[in-house]
PDB file of C-alpha atoms in Angstrom:
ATOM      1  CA  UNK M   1       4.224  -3.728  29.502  1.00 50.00           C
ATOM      2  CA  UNK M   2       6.086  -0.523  30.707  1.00 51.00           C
ATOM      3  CA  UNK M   3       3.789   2.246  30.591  1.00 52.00           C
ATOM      4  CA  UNK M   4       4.108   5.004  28.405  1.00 58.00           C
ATOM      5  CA  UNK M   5       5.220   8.760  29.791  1.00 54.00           C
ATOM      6  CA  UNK M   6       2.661  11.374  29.594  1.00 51.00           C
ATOM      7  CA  UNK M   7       2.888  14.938  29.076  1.00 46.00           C
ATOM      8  CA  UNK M   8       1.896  16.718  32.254  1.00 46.00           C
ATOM      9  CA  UNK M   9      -1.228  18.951  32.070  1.00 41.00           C
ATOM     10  CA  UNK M  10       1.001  21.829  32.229  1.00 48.00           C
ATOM     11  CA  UNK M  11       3.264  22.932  29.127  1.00 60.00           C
ATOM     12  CA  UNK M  12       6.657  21.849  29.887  1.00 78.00           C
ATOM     13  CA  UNK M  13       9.446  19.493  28.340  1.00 87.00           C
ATOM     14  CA  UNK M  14       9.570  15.713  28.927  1.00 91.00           C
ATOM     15  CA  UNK M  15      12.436  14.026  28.218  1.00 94.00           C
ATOM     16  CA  UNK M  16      12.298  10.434  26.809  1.00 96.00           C
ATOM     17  CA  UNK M  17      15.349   7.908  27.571  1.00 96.00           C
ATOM     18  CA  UNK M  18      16.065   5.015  25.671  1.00 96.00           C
ATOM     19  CA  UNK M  19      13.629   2.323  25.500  1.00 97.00           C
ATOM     20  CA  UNK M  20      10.966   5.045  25.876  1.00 97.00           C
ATOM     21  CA  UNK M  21       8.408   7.034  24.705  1.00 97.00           C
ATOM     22  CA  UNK M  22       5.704   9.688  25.402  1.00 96.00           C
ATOM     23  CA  UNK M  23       2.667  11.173  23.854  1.00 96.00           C
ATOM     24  CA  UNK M  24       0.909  14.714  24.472  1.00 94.00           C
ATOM     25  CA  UNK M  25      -1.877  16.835  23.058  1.00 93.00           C
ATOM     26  CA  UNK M  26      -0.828  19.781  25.829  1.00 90.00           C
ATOM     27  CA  UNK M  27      -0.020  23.477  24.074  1.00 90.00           C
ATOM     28  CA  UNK M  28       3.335  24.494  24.849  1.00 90.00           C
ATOM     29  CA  UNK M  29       5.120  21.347  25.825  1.00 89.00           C
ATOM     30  CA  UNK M  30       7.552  19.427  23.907  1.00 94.00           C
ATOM     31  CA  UNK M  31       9.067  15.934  24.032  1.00 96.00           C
ATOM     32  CA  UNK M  32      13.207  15.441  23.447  1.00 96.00           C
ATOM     33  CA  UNK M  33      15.708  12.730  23.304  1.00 97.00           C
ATOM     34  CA  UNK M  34      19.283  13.008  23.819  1.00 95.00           C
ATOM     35  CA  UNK M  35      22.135  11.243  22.117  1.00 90.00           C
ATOM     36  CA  UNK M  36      21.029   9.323  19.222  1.00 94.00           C
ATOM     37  CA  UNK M  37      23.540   7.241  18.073  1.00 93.00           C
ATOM     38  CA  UNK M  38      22.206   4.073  16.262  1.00 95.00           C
ATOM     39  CA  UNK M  39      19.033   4.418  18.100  1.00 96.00           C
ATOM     40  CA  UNK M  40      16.178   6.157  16.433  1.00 98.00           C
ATOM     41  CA  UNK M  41      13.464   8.538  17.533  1.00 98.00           C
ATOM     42  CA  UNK M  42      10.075   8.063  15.695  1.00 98.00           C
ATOM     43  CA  UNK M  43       8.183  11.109  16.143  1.00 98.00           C
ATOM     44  CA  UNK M  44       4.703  11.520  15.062  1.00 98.00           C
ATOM     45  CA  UNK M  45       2.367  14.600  14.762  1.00 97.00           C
ATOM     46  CA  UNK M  46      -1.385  15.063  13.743  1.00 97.00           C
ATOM     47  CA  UNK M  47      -2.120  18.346  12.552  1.00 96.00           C
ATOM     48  CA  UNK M  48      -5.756  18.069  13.677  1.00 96.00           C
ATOM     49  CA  UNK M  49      -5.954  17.521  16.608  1.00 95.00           C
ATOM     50  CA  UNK M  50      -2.471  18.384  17.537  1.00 95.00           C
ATOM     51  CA  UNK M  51      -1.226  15.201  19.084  1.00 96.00           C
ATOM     52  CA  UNK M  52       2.243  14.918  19.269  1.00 97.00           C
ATOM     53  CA  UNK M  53       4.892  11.780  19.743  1.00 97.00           C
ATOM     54  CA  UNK M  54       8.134  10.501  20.358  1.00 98.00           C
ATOM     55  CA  UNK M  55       9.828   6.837  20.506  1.00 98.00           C
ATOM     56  CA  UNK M  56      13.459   5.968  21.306  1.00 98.00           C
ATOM     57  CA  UNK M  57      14.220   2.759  20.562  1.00 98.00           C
ATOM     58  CA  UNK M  58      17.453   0.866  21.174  1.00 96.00           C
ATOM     59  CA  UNK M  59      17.157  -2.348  18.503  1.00 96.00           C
ATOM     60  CA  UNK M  60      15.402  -3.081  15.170  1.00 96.00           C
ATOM     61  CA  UNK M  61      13.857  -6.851  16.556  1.00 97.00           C
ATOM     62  CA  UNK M  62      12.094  -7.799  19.687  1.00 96.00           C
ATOM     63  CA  UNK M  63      12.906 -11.331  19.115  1.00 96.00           C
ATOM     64  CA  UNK M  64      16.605 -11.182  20.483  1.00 95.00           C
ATOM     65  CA  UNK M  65      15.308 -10.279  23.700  1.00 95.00           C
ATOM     66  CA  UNK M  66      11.533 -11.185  24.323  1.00 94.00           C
ATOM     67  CA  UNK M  67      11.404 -10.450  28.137  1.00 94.00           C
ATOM     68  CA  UNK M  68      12.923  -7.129  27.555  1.00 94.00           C
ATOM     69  CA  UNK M  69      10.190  -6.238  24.775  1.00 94.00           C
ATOM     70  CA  UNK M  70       7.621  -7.056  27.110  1.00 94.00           C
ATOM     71  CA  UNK M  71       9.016  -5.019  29.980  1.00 95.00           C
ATOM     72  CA  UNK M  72      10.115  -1.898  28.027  1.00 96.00           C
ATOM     73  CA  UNK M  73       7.917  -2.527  24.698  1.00 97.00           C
ATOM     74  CA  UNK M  74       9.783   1.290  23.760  1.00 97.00           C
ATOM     75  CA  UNK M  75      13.211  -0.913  23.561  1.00 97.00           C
ATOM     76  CA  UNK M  76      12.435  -2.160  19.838  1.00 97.00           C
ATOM     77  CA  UNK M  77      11.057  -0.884  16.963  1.00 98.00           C
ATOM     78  CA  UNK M  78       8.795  -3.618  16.028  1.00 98.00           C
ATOM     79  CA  UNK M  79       7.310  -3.460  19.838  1.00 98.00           C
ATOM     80  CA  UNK M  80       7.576   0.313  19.969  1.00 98.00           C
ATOM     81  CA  UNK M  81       6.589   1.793  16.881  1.00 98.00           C
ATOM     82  CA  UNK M  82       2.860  -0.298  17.382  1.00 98.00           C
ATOM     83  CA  UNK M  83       2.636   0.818  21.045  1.00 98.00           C
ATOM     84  CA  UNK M  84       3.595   4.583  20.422  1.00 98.00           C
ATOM     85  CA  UNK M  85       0.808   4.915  17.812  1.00 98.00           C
ATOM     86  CA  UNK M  86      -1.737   3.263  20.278  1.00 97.00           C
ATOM     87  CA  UNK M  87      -0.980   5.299  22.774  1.00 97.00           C
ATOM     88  CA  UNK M  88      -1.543   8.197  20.402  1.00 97.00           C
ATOM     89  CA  UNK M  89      -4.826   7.121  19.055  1.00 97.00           C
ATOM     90  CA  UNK M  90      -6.162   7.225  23.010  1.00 97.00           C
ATOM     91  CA  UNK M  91      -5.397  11.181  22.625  1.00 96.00           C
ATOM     92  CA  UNK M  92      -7.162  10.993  18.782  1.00 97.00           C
ATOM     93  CA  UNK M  93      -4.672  10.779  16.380  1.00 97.00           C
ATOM     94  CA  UNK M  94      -5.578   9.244  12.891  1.00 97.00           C
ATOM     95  CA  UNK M  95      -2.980   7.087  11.309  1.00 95.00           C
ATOM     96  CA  UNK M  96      -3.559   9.179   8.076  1.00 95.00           C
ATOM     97  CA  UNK M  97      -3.299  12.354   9.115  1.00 96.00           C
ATOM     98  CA  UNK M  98      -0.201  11.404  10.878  1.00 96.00           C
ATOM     99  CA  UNK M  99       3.580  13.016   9.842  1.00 97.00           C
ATOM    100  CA  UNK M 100       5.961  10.710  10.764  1.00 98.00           C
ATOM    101  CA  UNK M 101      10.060  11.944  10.493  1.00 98.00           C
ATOM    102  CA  UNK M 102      12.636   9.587  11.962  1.00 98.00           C
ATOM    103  CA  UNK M 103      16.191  10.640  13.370  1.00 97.00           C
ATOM    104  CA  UNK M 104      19.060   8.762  14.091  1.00 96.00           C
ATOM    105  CA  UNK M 105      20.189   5.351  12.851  1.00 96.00           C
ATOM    106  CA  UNK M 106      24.284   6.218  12.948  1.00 94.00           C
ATOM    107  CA  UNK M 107      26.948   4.164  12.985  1.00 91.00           C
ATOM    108  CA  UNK M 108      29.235   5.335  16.158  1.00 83.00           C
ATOM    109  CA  UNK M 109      32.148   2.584  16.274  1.00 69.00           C
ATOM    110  CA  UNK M 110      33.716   2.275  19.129  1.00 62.00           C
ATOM    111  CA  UNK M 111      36.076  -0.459  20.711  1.00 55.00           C
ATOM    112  CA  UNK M 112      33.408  -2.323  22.043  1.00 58.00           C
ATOM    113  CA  UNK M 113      30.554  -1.873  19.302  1.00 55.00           C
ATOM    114  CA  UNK M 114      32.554  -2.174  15.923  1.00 57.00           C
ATOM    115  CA  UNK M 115      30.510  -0.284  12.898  1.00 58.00           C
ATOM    116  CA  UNK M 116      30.169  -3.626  11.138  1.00 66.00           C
ATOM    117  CA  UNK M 117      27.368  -4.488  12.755  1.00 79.00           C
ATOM    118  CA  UNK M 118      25.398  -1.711  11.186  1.00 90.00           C
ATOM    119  CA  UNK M 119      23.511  -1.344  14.044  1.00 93.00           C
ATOM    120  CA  UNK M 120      22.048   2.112  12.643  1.00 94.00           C
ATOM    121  CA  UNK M 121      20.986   1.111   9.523  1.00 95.00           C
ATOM    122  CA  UNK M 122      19.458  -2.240  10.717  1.00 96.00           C
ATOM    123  CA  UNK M 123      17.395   0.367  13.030  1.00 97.00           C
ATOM    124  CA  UNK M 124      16.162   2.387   9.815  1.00 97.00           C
ATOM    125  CA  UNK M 125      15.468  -0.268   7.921  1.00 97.00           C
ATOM    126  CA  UNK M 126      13.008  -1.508  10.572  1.00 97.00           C
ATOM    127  CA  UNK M 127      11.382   1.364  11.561  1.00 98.00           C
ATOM    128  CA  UNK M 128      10.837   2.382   6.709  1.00 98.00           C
ATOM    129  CA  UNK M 129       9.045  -1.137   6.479  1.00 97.00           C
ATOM    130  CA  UNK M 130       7.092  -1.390   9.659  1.00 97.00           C
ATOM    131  CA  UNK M 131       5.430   2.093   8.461  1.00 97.00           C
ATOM    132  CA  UNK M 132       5.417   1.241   5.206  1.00 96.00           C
ATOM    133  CA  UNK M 133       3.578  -2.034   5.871  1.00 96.00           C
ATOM    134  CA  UNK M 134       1.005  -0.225   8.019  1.00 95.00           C
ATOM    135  CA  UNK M 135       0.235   2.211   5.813  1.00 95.00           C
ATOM    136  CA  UNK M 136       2.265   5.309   7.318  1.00 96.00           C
ATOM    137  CA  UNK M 137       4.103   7.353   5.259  1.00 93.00           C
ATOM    138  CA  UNK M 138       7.428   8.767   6.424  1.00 96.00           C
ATOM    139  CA  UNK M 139       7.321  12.919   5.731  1.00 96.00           C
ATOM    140  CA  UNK M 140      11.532  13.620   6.186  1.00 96.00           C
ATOM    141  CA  UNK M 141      14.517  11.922   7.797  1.00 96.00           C
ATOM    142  CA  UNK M 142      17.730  12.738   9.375  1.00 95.00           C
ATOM    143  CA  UNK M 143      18.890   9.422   9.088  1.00 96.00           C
ATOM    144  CA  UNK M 144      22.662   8.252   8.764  1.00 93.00           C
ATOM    145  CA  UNK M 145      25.898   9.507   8.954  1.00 92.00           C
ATOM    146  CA  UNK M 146      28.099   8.847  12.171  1.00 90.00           C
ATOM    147  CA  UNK M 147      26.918  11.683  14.512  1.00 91.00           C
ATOM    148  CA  UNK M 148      24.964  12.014  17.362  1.00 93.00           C
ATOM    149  CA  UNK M 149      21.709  13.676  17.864  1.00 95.00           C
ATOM    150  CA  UNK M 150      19.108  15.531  19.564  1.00 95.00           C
ATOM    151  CA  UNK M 151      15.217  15.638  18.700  1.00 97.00           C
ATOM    152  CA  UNK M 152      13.175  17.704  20.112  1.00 96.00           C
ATOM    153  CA  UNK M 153       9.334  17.897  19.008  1.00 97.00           C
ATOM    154  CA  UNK M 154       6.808  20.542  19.994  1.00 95.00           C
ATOM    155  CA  UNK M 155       3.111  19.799  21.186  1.00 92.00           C
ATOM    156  CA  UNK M 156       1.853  23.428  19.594  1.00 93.00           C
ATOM    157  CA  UNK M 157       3.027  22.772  15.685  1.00 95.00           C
ATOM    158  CA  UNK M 158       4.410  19.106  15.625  1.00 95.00           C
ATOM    159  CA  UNK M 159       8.193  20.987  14.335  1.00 96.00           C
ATOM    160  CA  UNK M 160      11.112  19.059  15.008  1.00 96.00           C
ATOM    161  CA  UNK M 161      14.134  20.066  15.700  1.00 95.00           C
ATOM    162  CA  UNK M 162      17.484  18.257  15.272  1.00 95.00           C
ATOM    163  CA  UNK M 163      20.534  19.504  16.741  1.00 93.00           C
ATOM    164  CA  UNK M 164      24.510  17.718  16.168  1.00 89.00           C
ATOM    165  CA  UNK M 165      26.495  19.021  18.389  1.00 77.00           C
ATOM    166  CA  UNK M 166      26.371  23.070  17.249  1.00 72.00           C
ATOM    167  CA  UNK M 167      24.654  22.383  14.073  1.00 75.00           C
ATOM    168  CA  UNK M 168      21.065  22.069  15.009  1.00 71.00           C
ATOM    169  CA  UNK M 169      18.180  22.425  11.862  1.00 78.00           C
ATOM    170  CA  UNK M 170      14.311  21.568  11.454  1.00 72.00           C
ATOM    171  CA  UNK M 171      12.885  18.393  10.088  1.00 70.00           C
ATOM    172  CA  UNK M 172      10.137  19.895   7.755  1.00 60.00           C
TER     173      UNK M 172
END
């Protein structure tokens, strides 16, 4: 398994690729993705003890490509939703304090990935009943649409921010 990215000590921003993800419990830093098109970024945030995190998975289902979850679990939601939350209980988050929001999921045709695939919504629907099933209640979404975006969530109050192009708004 790929390991996870960690905040540095010091405040700063890590950015999180596809297929990733990263945890931190450091004041002042913050974790963004770029570019979500179907992909969606699961962020989490415990209030408590101020633990914040961010997945940006590709795919809704490991089992299309099994060697790929187990060499970038971050790549699918049903590998990388489990592993981000793991990760975050080493730095004491408790699944029931924990906010989740989720961003992305749209459906970007293009010539060589047609919208009828519903790619995006496949990727929402995963990521509702994985959380639902474990217990984890989702707190907002920016979900939908045919847009890209950016997420950016901050290690001091857990806000995240979601920006289209000009347009950018927080995810209360």
């Amino acid at each position: 398994m790929a390991a996870p990215l960690l905040m540095p000590r010091t405040a700063g921003k890590l950015i999180v690729g596809i297929g990733e993800f990263a945890v931190t419990d450091q004041p002042g830093g913050s974790i963004v993705t770029h570019a979500l098109g179907s992909c969606i970024a699961a962020c989490i945030w415990d209030p408590t003890v101020r633990v914040a995190g961010l997945l940006h998975f590709l795919l809704a289902d490991s089992k299309i490509n099994p060697e790929r979850a187990r060499q970038q679990v971050g790549t699918f939601a049903d590998t990388g939703i489990p592993a981000l939350f793991q990760e975050a209980y080493k730095l004491g988050l408790d699944k029931k304090r924990a906010e989740v929001r989720l961003v992305g999921g749209a459906e970007i045709a293009t010539a060589a990935s047609p919208s009828n695939l519903q790619v995006g919504k496949r990727n929402i629907l995963a990521a509702r009943n994985l959380l639902w099933k474990n217990g984890v209640m989702i707190r907002a979404e920016a979900t939908g649409g045919n847009v890209p975006r950016t997420v950016r969530i901050s290690a001091d109050d857990g806000r995240v921010e979601v920006s289209t192009g000009r347009d950018a708004h927080l995810l209360v």
